[in-house]
PDB file of C-alpha atoms in Angstrom:
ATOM      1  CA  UNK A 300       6.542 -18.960 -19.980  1.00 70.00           C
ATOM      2  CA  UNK A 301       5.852 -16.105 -17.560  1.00 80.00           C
ATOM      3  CA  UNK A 302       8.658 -15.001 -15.559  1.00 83.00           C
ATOM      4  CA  UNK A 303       9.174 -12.383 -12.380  1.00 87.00           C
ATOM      5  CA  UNK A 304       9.998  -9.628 -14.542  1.00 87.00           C
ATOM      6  CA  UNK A 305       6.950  -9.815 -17.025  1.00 88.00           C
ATOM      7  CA  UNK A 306       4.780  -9.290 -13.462  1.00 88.00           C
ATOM      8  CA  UNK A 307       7.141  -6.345 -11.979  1.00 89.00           C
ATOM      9  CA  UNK A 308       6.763  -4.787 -15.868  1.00 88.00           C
ATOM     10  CA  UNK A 309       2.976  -4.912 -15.423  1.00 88.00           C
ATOM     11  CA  UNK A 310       2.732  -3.576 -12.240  1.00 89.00           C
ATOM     12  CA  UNK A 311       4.823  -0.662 -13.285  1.00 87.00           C
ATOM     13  CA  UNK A 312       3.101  -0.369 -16.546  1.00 87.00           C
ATOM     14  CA  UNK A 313       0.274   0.475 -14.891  1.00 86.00           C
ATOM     15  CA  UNK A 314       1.693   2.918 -12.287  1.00 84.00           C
ATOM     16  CA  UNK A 315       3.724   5.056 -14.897  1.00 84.00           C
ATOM     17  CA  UNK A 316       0.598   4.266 -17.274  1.00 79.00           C
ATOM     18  CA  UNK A 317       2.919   4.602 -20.400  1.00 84.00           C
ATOM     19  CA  UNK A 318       5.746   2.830 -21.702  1.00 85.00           C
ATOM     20  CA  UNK A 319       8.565   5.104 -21.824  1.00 86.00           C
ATOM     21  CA  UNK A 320       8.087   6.172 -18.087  1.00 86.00           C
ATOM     22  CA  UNK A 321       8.041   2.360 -17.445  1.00 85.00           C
ATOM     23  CA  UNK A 322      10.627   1.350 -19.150  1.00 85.00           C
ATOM     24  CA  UNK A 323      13.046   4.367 -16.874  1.00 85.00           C
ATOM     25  CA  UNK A 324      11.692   2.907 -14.022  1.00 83.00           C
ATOM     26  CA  UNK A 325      13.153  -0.637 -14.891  1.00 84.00           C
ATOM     27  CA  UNK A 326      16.548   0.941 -15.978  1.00 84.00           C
ATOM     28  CA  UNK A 327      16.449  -0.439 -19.799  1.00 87.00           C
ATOM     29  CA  UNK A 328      15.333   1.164 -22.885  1.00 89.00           C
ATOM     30  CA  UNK A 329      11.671   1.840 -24.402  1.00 87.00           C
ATOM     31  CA  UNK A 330      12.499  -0.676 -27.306  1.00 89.00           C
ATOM     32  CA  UNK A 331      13.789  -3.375 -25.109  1.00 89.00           C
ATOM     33  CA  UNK A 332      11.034  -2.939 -23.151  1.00 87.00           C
ATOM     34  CA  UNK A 333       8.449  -3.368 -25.970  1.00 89.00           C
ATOM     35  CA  UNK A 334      10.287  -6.418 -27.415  1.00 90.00           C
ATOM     36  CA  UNK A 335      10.089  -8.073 -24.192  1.00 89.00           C
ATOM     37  CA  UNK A 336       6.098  -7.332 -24.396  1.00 89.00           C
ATOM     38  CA  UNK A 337       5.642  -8.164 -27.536  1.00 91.00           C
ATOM     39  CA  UNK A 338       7.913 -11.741 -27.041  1.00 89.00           C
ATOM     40  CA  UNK A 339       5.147 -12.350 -23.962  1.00 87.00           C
ATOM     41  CA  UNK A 340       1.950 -11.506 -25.656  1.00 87.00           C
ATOM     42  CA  UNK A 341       3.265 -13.681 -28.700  1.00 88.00           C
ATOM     43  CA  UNK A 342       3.716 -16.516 -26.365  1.00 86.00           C
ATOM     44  CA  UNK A 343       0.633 -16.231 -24.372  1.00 86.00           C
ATOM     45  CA  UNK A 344      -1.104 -15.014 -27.996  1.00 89.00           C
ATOM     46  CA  UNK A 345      -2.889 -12.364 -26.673  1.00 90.00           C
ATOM     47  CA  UNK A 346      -2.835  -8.541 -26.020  1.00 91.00           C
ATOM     48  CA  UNK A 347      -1.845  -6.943 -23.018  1.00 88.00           C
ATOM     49  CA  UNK A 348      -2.692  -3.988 -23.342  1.00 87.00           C
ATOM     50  CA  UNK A 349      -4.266  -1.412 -26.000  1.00 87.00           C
ATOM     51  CA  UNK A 350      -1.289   0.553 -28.178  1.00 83.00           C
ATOM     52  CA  UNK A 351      -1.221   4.427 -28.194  1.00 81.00           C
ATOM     53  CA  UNK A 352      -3.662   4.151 -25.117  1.00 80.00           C
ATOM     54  CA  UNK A 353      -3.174   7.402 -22.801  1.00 79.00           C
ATOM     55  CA  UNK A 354      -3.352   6.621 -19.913  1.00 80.00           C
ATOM     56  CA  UNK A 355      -2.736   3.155 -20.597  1.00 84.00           C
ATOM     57  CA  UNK A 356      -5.673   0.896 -20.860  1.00 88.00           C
ATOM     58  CA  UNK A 357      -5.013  -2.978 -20.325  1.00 89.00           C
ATOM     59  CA  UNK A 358      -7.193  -5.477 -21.947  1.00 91.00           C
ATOM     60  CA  UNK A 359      -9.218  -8.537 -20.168  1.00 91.00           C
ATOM     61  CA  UNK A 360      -6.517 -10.454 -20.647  1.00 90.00           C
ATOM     62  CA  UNK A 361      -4.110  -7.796 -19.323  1.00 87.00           C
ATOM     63  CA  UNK A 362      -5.937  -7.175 -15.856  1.00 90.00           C
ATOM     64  CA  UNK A 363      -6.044 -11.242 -15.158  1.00 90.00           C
ATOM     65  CA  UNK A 364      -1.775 -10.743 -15.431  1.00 89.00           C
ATOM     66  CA  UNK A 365      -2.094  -7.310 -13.397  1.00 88.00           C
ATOM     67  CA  UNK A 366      -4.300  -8.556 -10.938  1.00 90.00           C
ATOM     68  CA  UNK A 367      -1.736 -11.933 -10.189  1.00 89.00           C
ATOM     69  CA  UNK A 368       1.524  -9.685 -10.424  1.00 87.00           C
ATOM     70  CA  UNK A 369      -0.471  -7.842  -7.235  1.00 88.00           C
ATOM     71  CA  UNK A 370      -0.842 -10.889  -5.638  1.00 88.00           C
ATOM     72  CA  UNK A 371       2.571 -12.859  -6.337  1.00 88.00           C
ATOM     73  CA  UNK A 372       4.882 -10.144  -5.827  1.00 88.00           C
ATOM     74  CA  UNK A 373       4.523  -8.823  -2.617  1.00 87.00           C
ATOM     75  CA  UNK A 374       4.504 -12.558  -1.462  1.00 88.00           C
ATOM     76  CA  UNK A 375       7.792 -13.003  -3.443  1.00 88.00           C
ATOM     77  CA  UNK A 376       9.794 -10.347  -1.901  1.00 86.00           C
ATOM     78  CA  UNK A 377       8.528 -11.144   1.893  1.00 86.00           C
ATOM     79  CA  UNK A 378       9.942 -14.261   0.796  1.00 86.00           C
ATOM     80  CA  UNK A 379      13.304 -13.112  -0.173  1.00 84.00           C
ATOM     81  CA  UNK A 380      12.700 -11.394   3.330  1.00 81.00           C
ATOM     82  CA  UNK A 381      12.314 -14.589   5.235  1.00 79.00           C
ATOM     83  CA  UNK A 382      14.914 -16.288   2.865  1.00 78.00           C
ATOM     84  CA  UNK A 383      17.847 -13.850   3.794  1.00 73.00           C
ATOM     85  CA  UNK A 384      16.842 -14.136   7.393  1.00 68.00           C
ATOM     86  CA  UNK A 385      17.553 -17.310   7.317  1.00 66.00           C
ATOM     87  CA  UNK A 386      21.182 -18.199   5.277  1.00 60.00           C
ATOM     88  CA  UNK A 387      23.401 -17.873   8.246  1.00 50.00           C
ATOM     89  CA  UNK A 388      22.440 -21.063  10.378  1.00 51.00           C
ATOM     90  CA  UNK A 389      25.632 -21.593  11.941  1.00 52.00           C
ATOM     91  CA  UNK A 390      25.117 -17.788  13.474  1.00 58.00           C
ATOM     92  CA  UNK A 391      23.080 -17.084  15.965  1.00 69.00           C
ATOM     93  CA  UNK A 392      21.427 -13.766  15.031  1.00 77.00           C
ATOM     94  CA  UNK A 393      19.323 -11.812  17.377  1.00 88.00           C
ATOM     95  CA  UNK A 394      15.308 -11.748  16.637  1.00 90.00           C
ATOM     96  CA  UNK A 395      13.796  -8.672  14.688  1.00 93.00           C
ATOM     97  CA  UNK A 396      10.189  -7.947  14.563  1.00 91.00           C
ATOM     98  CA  UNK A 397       8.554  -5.392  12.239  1.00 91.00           C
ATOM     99  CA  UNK A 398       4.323  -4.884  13.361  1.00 87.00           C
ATOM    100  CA  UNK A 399       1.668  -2.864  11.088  1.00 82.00           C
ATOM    101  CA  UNK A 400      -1.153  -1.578  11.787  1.00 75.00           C
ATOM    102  CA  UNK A 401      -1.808   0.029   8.880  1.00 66.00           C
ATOM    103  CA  UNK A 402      -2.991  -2.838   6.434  1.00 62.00           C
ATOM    104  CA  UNK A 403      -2.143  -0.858   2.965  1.00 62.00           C
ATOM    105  CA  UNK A 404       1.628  -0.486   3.384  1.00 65.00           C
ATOM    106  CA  UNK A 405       3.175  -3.719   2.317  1.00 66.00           C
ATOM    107  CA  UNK A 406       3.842  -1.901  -1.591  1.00 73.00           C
ATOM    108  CA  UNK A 407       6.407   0.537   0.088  1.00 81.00           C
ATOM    109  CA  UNK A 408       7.081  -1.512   3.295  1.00 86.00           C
ATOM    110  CA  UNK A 409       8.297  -4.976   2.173  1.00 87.00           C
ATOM    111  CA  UNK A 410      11.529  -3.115   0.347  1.00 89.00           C
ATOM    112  CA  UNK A 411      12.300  -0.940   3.092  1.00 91.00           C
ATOM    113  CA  UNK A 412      12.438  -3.845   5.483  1.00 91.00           C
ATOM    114  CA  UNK A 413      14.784  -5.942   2.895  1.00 92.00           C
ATOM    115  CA  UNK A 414      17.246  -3.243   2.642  1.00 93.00           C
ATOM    116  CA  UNK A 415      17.399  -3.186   6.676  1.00 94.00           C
ATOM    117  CA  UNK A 416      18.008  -6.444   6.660  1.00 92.00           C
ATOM    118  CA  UNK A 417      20.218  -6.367   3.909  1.00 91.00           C
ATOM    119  CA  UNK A 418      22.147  -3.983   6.049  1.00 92.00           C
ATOM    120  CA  UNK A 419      22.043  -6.048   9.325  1.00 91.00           C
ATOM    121  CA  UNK A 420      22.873  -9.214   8.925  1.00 88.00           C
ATOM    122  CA  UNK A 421      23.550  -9.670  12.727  1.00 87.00           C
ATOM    123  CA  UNK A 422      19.482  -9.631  12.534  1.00 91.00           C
ATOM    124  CA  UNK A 423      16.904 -12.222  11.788  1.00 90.00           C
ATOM    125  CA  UNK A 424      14.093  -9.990  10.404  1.00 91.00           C
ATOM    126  CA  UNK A 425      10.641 -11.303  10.396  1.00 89.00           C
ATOM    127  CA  UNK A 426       7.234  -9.161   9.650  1.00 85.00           C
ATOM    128  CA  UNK A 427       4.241  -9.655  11.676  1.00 78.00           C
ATOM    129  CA  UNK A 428       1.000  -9.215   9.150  1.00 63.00           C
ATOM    130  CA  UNK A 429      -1.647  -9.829  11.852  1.00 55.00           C
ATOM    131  CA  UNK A 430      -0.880  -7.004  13.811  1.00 49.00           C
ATOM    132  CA  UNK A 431      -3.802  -4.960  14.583  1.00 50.00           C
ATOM    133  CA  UNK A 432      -3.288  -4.088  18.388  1.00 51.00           C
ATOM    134  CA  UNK A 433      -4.135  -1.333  20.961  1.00 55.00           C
ATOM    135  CA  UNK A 434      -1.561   0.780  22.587  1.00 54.00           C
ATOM    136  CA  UNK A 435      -3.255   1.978  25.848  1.00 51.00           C
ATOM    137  CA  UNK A 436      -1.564   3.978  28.209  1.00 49.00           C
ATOM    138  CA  UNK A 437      -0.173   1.434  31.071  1.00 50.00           C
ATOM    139  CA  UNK A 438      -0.593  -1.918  29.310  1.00 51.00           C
ATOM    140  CA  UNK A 439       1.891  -4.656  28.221  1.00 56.00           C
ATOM    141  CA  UNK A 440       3.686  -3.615  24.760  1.00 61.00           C
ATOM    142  CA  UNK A 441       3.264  -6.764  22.412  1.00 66.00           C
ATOM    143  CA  UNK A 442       6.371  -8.423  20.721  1.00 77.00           C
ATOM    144  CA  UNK A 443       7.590  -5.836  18.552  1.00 87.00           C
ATOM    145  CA  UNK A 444      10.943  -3.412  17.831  1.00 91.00           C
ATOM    146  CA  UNK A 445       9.552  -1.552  15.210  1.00 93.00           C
ATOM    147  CA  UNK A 446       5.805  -0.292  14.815  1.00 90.00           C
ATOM    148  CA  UNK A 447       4.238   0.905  11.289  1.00 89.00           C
ATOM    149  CA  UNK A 448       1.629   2.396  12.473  1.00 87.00           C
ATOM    150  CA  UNK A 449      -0.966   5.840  11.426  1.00 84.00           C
ATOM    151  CA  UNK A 450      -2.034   6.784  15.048  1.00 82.00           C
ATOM    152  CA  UNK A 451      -0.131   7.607  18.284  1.00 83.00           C
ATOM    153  CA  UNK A 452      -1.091   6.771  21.538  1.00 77.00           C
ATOM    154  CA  UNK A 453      -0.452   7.799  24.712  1.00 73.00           C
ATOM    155  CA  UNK A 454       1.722   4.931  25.546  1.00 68.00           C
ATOM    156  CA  UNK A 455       4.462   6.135  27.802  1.00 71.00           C
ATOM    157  CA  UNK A 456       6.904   3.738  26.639  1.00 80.00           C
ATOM    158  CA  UNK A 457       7.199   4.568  22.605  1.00 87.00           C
ATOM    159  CA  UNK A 458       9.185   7.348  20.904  1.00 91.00           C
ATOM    160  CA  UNK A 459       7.569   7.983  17.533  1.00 92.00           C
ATOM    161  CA  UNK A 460       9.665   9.258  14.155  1.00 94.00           C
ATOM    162  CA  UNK A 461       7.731  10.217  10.941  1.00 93.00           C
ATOM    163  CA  UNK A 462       8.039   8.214   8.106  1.00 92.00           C
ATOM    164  CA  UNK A 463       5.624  10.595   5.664  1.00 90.00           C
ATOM    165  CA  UNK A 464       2.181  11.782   5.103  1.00 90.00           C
ATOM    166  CA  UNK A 465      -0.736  11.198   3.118  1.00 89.00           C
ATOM    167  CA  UNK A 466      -4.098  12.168   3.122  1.00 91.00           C
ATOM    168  CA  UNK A 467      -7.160   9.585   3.419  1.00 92.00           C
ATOM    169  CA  UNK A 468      -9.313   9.836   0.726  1.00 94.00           C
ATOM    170  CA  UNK A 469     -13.000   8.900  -0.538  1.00 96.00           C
ATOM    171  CA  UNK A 470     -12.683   6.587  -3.571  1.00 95.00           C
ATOM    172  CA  UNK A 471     -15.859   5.928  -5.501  1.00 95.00           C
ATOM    173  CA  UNK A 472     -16.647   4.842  -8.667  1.00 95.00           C
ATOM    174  CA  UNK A 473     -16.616   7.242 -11.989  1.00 92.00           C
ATOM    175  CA  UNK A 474     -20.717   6.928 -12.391  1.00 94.00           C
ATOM    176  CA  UNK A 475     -21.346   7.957  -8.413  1.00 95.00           C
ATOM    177  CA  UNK A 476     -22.842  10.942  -8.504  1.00 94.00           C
ATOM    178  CA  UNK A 477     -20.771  12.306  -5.552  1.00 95.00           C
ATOM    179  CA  UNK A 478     -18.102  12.266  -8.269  1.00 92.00           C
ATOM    180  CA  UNK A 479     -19.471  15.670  -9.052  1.00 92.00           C
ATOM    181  CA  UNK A 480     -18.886  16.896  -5.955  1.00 94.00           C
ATOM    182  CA  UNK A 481     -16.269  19.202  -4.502  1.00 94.00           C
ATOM    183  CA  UNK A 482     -15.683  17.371  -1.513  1.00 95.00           C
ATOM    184  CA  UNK A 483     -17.267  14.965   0.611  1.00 96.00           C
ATOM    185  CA  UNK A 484     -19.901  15.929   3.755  1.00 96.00           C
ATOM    186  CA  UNK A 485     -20.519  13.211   5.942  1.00 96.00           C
ATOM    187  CA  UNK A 486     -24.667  12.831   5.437  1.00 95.00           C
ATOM    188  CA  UNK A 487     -23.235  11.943   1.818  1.00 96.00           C
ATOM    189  CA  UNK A 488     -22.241   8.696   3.207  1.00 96.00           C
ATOM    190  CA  UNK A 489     -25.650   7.550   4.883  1.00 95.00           C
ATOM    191  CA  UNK A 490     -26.675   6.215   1.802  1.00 96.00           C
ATOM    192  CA  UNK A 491     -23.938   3.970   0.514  1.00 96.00           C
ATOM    193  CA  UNK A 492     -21.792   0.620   1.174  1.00 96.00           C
ATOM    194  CA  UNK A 493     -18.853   1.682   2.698  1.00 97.00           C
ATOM    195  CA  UNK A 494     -15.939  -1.119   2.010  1.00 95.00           C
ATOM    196  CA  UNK A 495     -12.995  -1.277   5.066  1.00 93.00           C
ATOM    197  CA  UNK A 496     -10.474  -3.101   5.998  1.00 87.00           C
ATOM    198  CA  UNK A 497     -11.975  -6.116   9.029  1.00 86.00           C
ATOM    199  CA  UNK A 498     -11.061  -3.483  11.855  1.00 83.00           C
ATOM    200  CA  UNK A 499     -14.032  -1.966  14.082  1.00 86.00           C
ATOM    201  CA  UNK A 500     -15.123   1.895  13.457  1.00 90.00           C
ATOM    202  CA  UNK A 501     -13.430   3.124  16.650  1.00 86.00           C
ATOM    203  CA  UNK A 502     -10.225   1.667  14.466  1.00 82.00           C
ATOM    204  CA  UNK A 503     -10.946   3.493  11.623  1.00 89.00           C
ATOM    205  CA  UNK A 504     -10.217   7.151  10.881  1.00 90.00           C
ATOM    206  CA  UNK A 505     -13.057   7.698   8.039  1.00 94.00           C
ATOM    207  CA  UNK A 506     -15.918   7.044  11.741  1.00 95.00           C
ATOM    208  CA  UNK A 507     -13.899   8.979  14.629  1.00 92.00           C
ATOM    209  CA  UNK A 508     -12.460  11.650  12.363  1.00 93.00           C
ATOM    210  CA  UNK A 509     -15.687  12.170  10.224  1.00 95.00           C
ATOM    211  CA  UNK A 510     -18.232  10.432  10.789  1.00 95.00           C
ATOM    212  CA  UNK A 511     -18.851  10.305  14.417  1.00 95.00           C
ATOM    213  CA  UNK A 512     -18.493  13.779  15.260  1.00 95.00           C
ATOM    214  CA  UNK A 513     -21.105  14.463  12.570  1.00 95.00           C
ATOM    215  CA  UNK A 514     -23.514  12.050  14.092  1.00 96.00           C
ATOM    216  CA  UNK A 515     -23.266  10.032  10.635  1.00 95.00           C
ATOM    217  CA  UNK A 516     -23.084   6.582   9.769  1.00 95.00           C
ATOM    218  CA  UNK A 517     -23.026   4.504   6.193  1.00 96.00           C
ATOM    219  CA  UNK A 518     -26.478   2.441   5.329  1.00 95.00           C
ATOM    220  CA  UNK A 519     -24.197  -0.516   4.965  1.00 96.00           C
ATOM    221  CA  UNK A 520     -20.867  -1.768   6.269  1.00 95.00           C
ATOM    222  CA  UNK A 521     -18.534  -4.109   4.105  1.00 95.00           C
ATOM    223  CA  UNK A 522     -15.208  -5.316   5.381  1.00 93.00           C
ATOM    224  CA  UNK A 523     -12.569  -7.083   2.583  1.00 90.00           C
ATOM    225  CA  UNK A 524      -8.727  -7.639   3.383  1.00 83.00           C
ATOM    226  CA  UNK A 525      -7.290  -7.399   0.075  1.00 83.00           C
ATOM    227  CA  UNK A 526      -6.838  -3.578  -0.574  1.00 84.00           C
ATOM    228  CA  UNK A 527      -7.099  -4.605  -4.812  1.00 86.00           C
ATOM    229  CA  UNK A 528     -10.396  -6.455  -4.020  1.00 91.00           C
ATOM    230  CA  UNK A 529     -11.112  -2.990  -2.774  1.00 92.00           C
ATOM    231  CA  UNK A 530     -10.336  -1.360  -5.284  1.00 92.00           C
ATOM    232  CA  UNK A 531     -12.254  -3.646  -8.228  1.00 93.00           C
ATOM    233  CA  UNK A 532     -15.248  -3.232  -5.869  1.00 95.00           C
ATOM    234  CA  UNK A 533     -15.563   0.147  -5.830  1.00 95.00           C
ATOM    235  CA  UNK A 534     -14.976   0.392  -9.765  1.00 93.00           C
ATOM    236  CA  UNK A 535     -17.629  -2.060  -9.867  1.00 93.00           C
ATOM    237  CA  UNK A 536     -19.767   0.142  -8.129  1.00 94.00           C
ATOM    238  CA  UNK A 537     -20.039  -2.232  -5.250  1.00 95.00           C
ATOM    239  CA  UNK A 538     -19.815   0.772  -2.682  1.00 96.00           C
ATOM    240  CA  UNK A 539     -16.873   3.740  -1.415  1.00 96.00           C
ATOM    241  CA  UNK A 540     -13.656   3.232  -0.027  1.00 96.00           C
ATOM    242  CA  UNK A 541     -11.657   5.792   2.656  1.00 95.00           C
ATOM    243  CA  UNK A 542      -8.192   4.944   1.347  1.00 91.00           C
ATOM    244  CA  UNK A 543      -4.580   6.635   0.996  1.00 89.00           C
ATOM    245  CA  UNK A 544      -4.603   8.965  -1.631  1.00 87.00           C
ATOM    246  CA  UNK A 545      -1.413   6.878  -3.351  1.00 83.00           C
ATOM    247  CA  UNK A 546      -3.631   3.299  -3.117  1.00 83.00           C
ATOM    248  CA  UNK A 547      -6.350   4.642  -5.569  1.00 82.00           C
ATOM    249  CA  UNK A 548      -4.022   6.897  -8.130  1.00 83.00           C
ATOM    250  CA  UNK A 549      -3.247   4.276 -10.295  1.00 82.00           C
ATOM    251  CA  UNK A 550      -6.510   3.371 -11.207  1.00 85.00           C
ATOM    252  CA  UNK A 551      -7.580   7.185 -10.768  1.00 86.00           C
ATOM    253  CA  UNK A 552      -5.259   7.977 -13.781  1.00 84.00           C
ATOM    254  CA  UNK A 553      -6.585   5.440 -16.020  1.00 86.00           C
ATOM    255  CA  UNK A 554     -10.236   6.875 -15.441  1.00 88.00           C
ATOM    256  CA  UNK A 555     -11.183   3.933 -13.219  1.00 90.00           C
ATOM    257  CA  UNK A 556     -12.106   5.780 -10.241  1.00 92.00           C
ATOM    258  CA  UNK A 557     -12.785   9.016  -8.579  1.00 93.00           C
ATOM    259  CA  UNK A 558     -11.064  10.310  -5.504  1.00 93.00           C
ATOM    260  CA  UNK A 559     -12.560  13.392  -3.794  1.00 95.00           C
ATOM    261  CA  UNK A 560     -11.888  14.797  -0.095  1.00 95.00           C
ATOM    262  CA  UNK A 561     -13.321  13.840   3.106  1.00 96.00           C
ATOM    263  CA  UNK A 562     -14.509  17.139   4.118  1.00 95.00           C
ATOM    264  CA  UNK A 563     -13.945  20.944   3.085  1.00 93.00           C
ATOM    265  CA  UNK A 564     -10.119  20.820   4.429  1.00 93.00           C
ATOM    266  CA  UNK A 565      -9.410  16.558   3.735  1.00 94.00           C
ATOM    267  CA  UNK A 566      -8.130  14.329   6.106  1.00 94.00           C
ATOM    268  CA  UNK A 567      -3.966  14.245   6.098  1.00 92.00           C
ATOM    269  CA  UNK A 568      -2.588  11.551   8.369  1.00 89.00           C
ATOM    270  CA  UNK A 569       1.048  10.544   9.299  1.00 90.00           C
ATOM    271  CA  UNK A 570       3.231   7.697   9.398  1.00 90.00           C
ATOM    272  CA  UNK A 571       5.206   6.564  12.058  1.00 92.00           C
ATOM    273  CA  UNK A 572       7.876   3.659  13.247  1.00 92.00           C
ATOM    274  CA  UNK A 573       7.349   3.567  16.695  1.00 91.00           C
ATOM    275  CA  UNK A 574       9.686   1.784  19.529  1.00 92.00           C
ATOM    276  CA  UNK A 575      10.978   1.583  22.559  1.00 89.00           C
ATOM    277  CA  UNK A 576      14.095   3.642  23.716  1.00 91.00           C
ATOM    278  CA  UNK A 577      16.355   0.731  23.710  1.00 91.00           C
ATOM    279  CA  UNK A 578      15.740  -0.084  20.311  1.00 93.00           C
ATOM    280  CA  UNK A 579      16.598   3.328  19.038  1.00 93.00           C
ATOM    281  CA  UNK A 580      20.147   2.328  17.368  1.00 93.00           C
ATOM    282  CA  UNK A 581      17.958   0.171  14.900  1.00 94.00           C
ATOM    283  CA  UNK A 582      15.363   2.946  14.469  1.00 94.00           C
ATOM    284  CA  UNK A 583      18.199   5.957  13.412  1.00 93.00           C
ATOM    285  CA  UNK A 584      19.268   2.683  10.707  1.00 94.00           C
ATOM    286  CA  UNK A 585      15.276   1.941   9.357  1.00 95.00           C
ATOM    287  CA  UNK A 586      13.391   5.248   9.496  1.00 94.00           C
ATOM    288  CA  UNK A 587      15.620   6.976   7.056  1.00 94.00           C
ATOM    289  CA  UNK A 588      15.421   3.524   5.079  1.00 94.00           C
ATOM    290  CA  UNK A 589      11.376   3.369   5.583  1.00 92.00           C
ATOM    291  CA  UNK A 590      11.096   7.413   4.675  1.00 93.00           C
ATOM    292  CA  UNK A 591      13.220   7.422   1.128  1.00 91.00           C
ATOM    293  CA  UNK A 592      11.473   4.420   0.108  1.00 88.00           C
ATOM    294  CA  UNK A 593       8.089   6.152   1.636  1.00 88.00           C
ATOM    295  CA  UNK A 594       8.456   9.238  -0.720  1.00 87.00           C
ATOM    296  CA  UNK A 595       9.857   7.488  -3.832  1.00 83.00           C
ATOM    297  CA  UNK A 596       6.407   5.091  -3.971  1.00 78.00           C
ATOM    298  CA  UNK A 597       4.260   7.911  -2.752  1.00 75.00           C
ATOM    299  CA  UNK A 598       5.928  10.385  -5.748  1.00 73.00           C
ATOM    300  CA  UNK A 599       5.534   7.184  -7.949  1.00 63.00           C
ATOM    301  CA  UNK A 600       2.046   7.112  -7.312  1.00 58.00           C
ATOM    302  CA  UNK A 601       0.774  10.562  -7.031  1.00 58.00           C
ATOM    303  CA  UNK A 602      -1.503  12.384  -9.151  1.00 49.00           C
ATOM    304  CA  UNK A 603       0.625  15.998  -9.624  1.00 44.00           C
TER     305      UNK A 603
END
């Protein structure tokens, strides 16, 4: 009854938040589109979402679809990753390790690593997701060839290439009265629940860019994994988030949340693949990869 393509049509239902724009982004027509919408909600006998809705406003029933498309797909195509790594058992292919430590990149991430891999078959491609690490100056590099990462250190053995940047902002709910604000100071933070990701504040940009130097900390401290539970928390009102600006848009444009910047002059932050000099053949082959497919989510996703 519901197929792969009903999930990848909500997901990009709600990022384009209309139909039309959807139905580009999946290469078929606006009429096709709707047929194959109004085929599911006939089988499934409800709504998905609310006609003539601007931006697009999805119904209960909608958001239980939305919120399993989030979770299957990325699991699907890290799959496909693992799956293509693997058809060539009678070759012995070299092992390739991708590391994050940035835990909100998997939407743009998981393609650019299948089209490597798609384009090295002499590789077997894996992805390490627990990879929260620190790169000091003199110590052991762990088992990686390419780094995702937000920060550079001072490690003497890592060249660095930029992959894009973003800037790190506050997301709160639509009723918080900082909403009115302009921008965000840090004593507006001493009151509230501020929801990470389970990393420690000298991890974390929002304490040693912001708060710290400000002498500031949040009343409470709430650490989630899942970057949509984030997300639904903070609508709920549940506390703020310091997030990439293309995370919250999506929900942003359908008058879920607020955004505002950290600061009079925001926090921008860069991406990088980092390696070691003798893995820089595979680097000039990914970081072109990781960068189109960096912009063409982030441009997806923004706000202008």
């Amino acid at each position: 009854m519901l197929e792969l393509k009903h999930l990848k049509t909500l997901v990009t239902l709600e990022q384009s938040h209309c139909l039309n724009k959807a139905a580009k982004q999946l290469f078929t027509t606006q009429s096709a589109l709707s047929h194959q919408i109004k085929s599911l909600e006939h089988r499934l006998n409800h709504k998905l979402f609310i006609r003539r809705s601007n931006p697009l406003i999805f119904t209960p029933q909608g958001k239980v679809l939305l919120a399993l498309a989030k979770e299957v797909l990325p699991k699907v195509e890290q799959a496909k990753i693992q799956l293509s790594a693997q058809k060539a058992t009678k070759v012995q292919r070299m092992p390739f390790n991708f590391a994050m430590q940035c835990h909100s990149g998997f939407q743009w991430l998981l393609p650019a690593i299948k089209a490597f891999s798609g384009q090295q078959p002499a590789l077997e491609v894996d992805l390490i997701e627990k990879s929260v690490f620190t790169l000091s100056p003199g110590s052991d590099l762990p088992d990686f060839n390419i780094l995702l990462t937000d920060k550079k250190s001072n490690h003497q053995e890592l060249v660095y290439q930029d992959i894009g940047t973003f800037e790190l902002v506050l997301a709160l709910s639509k009723e918080d009265p900082l909403a009115d604000k302009a921008y965000i100071q840090a004593d507006d933070l001493t009151d509230k629940t501020l929801i990470t990701y389970p990393l420690s504040p000298e991890q974390q940009d929002i304490f040693n860019l912001f708060l710290q130097p400000a002498s500031c900390q949040p009343a409470r401290l709430r650490q989630v994994e899942n970057s949509d539970v984030i997300l639904q928390m903070v609508e709920a009102g549940l506390g703020v988030s310091a997030i990439p600006d293309w995370l919250a848009a999506p929900q942003i444009r359908q008058g879920k949340l607020k955004s505002k910047s950290i600061g009079r002059h925001g926090i921008s932050r860069k991406l990088y693949a980092a390696y070691r000099p003798d893995q820089a053949k595979w680097a000039e082959h990914f970081v072109p990869i990781a960068r189109r497919q960096f912009s063409e989510f982030s441009s997806a996703s923004s706000l202008h």
